[in-house]
XYZ file of C-alpha atoms in Angstrom:
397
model
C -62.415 34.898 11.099
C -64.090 31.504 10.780
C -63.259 30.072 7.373
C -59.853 27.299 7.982
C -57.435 28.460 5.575
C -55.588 25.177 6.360
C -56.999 22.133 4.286
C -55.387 18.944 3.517
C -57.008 18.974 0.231
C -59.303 21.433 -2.540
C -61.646 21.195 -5.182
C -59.260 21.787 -8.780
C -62.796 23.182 -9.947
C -62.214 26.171 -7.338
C -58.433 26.413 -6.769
C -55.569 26.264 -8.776
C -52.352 24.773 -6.939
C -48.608 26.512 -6.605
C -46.130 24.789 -4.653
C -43.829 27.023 -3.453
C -39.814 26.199 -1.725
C -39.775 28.769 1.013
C -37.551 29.787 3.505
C -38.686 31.531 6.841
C -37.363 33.165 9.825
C -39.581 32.498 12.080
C -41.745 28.880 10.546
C -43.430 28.084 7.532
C -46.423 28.610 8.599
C -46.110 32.193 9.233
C -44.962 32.434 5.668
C -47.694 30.585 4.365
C -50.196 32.399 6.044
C -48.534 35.760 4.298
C -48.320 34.475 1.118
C -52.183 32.989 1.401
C -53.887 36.264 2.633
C -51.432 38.595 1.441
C -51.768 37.612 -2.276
C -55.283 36.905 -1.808
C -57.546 39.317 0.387
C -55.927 41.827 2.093
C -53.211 42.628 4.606
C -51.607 39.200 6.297
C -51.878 40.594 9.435
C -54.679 43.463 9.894
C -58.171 42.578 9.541
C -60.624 45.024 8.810
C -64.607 45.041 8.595
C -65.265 44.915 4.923
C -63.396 41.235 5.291
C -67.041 39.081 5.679
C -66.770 35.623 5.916
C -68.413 35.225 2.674
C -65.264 37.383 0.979
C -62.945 34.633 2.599
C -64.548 31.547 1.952
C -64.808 32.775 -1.904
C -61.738 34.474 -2.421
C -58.688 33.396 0.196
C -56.122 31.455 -0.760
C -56.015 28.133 1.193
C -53.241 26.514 2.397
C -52.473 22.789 1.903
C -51.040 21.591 4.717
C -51.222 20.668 8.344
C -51.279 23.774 10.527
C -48.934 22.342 13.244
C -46.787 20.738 10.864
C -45.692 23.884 9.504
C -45.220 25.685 12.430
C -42.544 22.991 13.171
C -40.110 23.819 10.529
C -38.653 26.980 8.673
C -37.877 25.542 5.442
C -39.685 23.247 3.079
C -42.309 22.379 0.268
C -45.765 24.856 0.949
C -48.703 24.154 -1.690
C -51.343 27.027 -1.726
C -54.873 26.858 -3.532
C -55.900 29.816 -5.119
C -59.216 30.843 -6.311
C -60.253 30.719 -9.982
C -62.457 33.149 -9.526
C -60.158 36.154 -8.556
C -59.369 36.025 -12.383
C -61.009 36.724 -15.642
C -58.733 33.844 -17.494
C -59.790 35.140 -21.028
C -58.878 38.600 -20.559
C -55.989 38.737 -16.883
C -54.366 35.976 -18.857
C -50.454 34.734 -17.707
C -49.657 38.102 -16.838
C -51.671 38.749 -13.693
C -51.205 35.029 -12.586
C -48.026 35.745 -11.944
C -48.756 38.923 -10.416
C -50.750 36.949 -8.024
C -48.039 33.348 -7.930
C -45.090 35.825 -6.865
C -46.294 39.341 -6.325
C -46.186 41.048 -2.293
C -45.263 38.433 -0.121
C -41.918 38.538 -1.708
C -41.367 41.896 0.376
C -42.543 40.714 3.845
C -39.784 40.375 6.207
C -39.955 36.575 7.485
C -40.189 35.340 3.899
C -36.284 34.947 3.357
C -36.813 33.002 0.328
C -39.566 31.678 -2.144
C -38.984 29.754 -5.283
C -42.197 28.660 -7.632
C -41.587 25.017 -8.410
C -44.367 23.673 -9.594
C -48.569 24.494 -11.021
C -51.319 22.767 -11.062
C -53.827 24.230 -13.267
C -57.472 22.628 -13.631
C -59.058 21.848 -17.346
C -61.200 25.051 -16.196
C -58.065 27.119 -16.482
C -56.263 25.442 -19.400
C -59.246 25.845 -21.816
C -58.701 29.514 -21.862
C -55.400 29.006 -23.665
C -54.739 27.537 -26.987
C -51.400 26.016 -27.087
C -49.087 25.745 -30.030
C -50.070 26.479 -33.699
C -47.806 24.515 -34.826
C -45.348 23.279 -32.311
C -43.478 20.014 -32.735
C -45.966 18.578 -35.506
C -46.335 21.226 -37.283
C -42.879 21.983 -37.481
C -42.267 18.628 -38.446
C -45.338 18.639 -41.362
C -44.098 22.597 -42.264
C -40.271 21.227 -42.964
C -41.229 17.781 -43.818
C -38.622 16.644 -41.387
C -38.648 13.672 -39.305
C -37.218 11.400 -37.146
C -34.427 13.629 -36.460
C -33.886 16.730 -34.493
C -34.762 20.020 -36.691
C -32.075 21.966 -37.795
C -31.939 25.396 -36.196
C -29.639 28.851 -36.955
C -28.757 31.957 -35.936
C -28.061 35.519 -37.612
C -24.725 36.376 -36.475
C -23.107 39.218 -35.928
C -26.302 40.250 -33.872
C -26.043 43.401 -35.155
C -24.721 45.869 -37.262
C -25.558 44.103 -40.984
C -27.468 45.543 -43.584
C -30.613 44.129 -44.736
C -28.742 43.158 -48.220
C -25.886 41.593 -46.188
C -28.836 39.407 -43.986
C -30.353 38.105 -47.165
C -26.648 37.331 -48.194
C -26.362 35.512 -44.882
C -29.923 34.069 -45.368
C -29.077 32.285 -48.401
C -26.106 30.752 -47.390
C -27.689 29.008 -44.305
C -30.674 27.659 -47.020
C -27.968 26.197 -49.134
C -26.567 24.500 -46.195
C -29.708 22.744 -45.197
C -31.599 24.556 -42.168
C -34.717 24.326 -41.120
C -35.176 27.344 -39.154
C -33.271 30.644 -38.790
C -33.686 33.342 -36.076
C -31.839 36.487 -35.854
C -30.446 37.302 -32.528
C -32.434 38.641 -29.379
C -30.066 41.927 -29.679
C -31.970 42.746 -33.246
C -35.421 44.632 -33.433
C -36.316 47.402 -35.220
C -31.892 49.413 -35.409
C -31.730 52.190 -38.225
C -29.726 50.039 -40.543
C -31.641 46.989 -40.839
C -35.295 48.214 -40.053
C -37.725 45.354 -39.846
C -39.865 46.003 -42.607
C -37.005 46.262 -45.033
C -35.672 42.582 -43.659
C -39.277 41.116 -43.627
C -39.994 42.238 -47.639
C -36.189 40.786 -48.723
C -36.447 37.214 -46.488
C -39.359 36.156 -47.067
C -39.645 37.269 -50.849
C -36.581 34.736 -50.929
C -37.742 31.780 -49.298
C -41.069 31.861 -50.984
C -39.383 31.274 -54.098
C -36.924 28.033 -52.492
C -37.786 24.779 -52.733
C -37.549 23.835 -49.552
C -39.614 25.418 -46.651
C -37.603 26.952 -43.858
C -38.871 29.012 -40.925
C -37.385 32.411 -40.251
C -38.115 34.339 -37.073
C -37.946 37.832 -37.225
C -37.088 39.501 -33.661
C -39.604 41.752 -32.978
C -38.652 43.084 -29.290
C -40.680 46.346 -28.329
C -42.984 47.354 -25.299
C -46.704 46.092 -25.763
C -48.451 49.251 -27.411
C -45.893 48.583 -30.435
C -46.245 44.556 -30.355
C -49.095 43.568 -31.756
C -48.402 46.136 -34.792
C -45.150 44.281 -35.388
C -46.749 41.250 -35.309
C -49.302 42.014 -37.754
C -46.372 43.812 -39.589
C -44.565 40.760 -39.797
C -47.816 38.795 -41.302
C -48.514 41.707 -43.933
C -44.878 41.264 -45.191
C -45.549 37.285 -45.542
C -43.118 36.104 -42.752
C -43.660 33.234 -41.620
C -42.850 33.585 -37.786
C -41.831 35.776 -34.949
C -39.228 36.027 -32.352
C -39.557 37.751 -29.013
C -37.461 37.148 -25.829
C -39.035 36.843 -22.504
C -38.595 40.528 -21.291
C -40.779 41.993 -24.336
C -42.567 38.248 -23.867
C -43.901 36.607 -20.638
C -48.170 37.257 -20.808
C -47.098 38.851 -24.735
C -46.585 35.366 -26.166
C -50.482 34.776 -24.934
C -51.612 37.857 -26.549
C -49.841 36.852 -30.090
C -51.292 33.332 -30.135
C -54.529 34.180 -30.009
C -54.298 36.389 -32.838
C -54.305 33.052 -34.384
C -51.732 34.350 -37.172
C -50.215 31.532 -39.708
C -46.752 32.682 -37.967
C -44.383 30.445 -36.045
C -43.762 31.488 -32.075
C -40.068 31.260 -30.875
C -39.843 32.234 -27.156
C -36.067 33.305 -26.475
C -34.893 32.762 -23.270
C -32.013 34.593 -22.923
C -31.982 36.676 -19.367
C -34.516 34.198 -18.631
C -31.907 33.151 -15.333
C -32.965 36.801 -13.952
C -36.406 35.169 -12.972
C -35.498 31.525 -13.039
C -32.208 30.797 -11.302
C -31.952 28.456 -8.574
C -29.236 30.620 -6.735
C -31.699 33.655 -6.262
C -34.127 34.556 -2.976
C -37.132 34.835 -5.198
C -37.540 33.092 -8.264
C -39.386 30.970 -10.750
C -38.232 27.602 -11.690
C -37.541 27.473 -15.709
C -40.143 24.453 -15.745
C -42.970 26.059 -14.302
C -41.758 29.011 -16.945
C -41.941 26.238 -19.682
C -44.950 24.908 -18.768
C -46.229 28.579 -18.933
C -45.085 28.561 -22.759
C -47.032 25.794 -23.847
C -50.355 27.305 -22.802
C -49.676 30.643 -24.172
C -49.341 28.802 -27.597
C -45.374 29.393 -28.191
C -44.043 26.693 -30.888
C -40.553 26.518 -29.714
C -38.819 27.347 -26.814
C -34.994 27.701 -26.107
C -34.971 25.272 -23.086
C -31.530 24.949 -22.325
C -28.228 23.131 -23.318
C -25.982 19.997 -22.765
C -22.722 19.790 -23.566
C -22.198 23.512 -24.525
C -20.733 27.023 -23.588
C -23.998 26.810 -21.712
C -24.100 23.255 -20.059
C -27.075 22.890 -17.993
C -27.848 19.972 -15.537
C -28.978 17.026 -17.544
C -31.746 16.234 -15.638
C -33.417 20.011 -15.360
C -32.825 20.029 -19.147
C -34.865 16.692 -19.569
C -37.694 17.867 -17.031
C -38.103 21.009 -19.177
C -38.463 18.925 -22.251
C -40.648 16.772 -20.784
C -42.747 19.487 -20.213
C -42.786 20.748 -23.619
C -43.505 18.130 -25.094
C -46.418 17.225 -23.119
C -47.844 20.535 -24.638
C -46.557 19.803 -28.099
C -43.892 22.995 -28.321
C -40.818 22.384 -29.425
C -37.614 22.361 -27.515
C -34.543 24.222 -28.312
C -31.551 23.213 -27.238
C -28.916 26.352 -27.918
C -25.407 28.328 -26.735
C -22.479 26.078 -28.020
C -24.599 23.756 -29.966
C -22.394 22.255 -32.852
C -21.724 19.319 -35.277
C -20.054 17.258 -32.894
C -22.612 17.037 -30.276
C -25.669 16.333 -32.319
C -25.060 12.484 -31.727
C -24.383 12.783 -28.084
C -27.231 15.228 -27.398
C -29.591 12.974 -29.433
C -28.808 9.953 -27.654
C -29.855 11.679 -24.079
C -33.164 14.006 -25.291
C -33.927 12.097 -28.480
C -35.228 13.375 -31.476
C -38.082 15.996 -30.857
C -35.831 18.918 -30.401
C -34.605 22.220 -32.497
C -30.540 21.925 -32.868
C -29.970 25.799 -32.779
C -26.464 27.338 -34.315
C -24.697 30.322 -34.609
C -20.999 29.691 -34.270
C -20.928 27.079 -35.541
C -22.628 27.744 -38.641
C -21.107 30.951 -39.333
C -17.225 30.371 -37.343
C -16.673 27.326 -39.773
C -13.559 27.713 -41.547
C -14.939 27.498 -44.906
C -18.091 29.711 -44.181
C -21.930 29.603 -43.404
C -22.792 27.447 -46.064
C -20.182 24.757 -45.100
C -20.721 25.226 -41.396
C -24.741 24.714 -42.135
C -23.870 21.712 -44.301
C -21.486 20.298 -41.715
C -24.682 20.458 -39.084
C -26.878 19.021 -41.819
C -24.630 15.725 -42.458
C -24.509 15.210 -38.586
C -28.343 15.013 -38.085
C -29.339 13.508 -41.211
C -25.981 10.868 -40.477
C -24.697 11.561 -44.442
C -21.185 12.620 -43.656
C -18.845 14.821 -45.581
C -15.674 17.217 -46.079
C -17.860 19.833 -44.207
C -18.223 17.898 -41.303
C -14.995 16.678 -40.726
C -13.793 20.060 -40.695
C -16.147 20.805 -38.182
C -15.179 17.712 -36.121
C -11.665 19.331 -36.186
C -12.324 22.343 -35.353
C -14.721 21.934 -32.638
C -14.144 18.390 -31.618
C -16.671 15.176 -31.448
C -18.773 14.148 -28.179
C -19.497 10.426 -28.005
């Protein structure tokens, strides 16, 4: 073979850029040289004579680095080019990128460990997705909230209600000021409450309040059944759509560009399967989030500070970054309550989604108090409600 799969630098009109943290056991160039070929044009280490040079120089991965520099260390940062044209980016979409960012060379033996930590997609690429809907502005425009962090709840219990006792639920949380409500990740389609039936009583509701709130209906299923929920949900007049990243990933890409009038929330919950720091193989939750904005999801939850979930500050802030940049809107959930709407502010600012459950619903006068007490603390217009809150669960400064 001819063609130098080692280049210090590519054309971003040809190659798309994943920098990889890898661990080998024998050097990093070995591994890179797996990862190149193997998730590019064939076996890393059997040629065969259908492999032309032609086939190489068009469709091998390239690796960005000094050869001997690699094969002088066993751990470090590896950047690989890979060819635009091995995809169809309006139809292979997020789902086979991945297949192709961490697909084989996660089961060849010298690999030890390989974490995605960072893409660099060309315009080329980009262009084939369309972003947010709505995202932060729209959500902003939608509630006609701003300056201040959008208020956020959850359905709790998960499970088990009745559609009657939702809308009972629903109602509540409206009189207490939210902006958005999502029922939980563990709700889809269960005998008692059947989506349909929640769809026609919700949104019948809030079409008739003042105030415009969004709700997000979880809508978890395998893909032949997605799209018809989806649709479902539009038919019905809801006004958005939950899914959590194991019915989601390439899904969220699909839904966007049915171009729907419906607000994307992309759940993250089990999200740490793929994205924790601690595994062999895994995907960092920013590349994940920067995944989200091009598939078109509106919000996001990112992460937490401060909470039963307390992630590292600065991961959190990267992630928001992120979002931003493509105009989705962060969530910042698990623990999130009255007392640390000031402190949280203070760190991310205000472009974020203040998401609820406990809270809200564990206050010890009731959803509508526990949604008022949230209410006060963003919008700074204290009351009883919140000082119970402050009681219960305590002020961060």
């Amino acid at each position: 073979m001819k063609f130098n799969i080692f280049q210090e630098d590519c054309d971003l009109s040809k190659y798309y850029v994943a920098s990889y943290q890898i661990k080998s056991k024998t050097n990093l160039k070995d591994a890179a040289w797996n990862l190149a070929i193997g998730q590019s044009v064939g076996n890393p280490k059997v040629r065969n004579e259908w492999e032309t040079e032609e086939l190489f120089e068009n469709h091998s991965c390239i690796i960005l680095h000094d050869e001997k520099y690699l094969e002088s260390i066993n751990f470090g940062l590896v950047k690989i080019g890979f060819p635009i044209v091995n995809n169809d980016w309006k139809t292979d979409g997020i789902s086979h990128m991945l297949c192709q960012l961490m697909g084989g060379h996660v089961d060849i033996d010298i690999i030890d460990s390989c974490r995605l930590i960072d893409l660099n997609l060309p315009d080329y690429v980009k262009n084939n997705f369309l972003g947010p809907k709505y995202g932060i502005s729209g959500f902003r425009e939608f509630t006609s909230q701003y300056d201040k962090p959008i208020f956020g709840s959850i359905v709790k219990p998960k499970i088990g209600v009745t559609p009657e006792v939702l809308l009972e639920m629903v109602k509540q949380m409206v009189d207490g000021g939210v902006d958005f409500i999502k029922e939980d990740e563990i709700m889809s389609n269960p005998v008692i409450a059947p989506l349909e039936k929640r769809v026609e009583l919700v949104s019948n509701y809030l079409a008739k309040q003042s105030r415009k709130v969004v709700f997000c209906h979880t809508i978890n299923c395998d893909p032949h059944v997605l799209v018809d929920r989806v649709n479902k949900v539009h038919q019905l007049g809801g006004n958005g759509v939950h899914i959590n990243v194991f019915s989601g990933l390439g899904s969220y890409n699909s839904i966007r560009k049915l171009n729907l009038p419906l607000f994307l929330h992309y759940q993250s919950s089990g999200a740490k399967v793929f994205s924790d720091v601690n595994h062999r193989f895994s995907i960092s939750w920013k590349v994940m989030c920067y995944l989200a904005t091009l598939m078109g999801v509106d919000t996001i939850q990112t992460g937490m500070i401060g909470g039963y979930s307390n992630d590292a500050e600065n991961d959190v802030l990267d992630c928001i970054e992120t979002l931003r940049s493509g105009n989705t809107l962060p969530t910042l959930s698990c623990g999130m309550h009255a007392g640390l709407i000031d402190h949280i502010t203070k760190i991310v600012g205000n472009d974020y989604l203040a998401n609820a459950g406990g809270a809200v619903h564990g206050h010890p006068n009731g959803t509508s108090a526990g949604a008022k007490a949230i209410r006060q603390a963003i919008d700074k217009n204290y009351s009883i409600e919140y000082e119970v809150a402050i009681n219960k669960w305590g002020r961060v400064l």
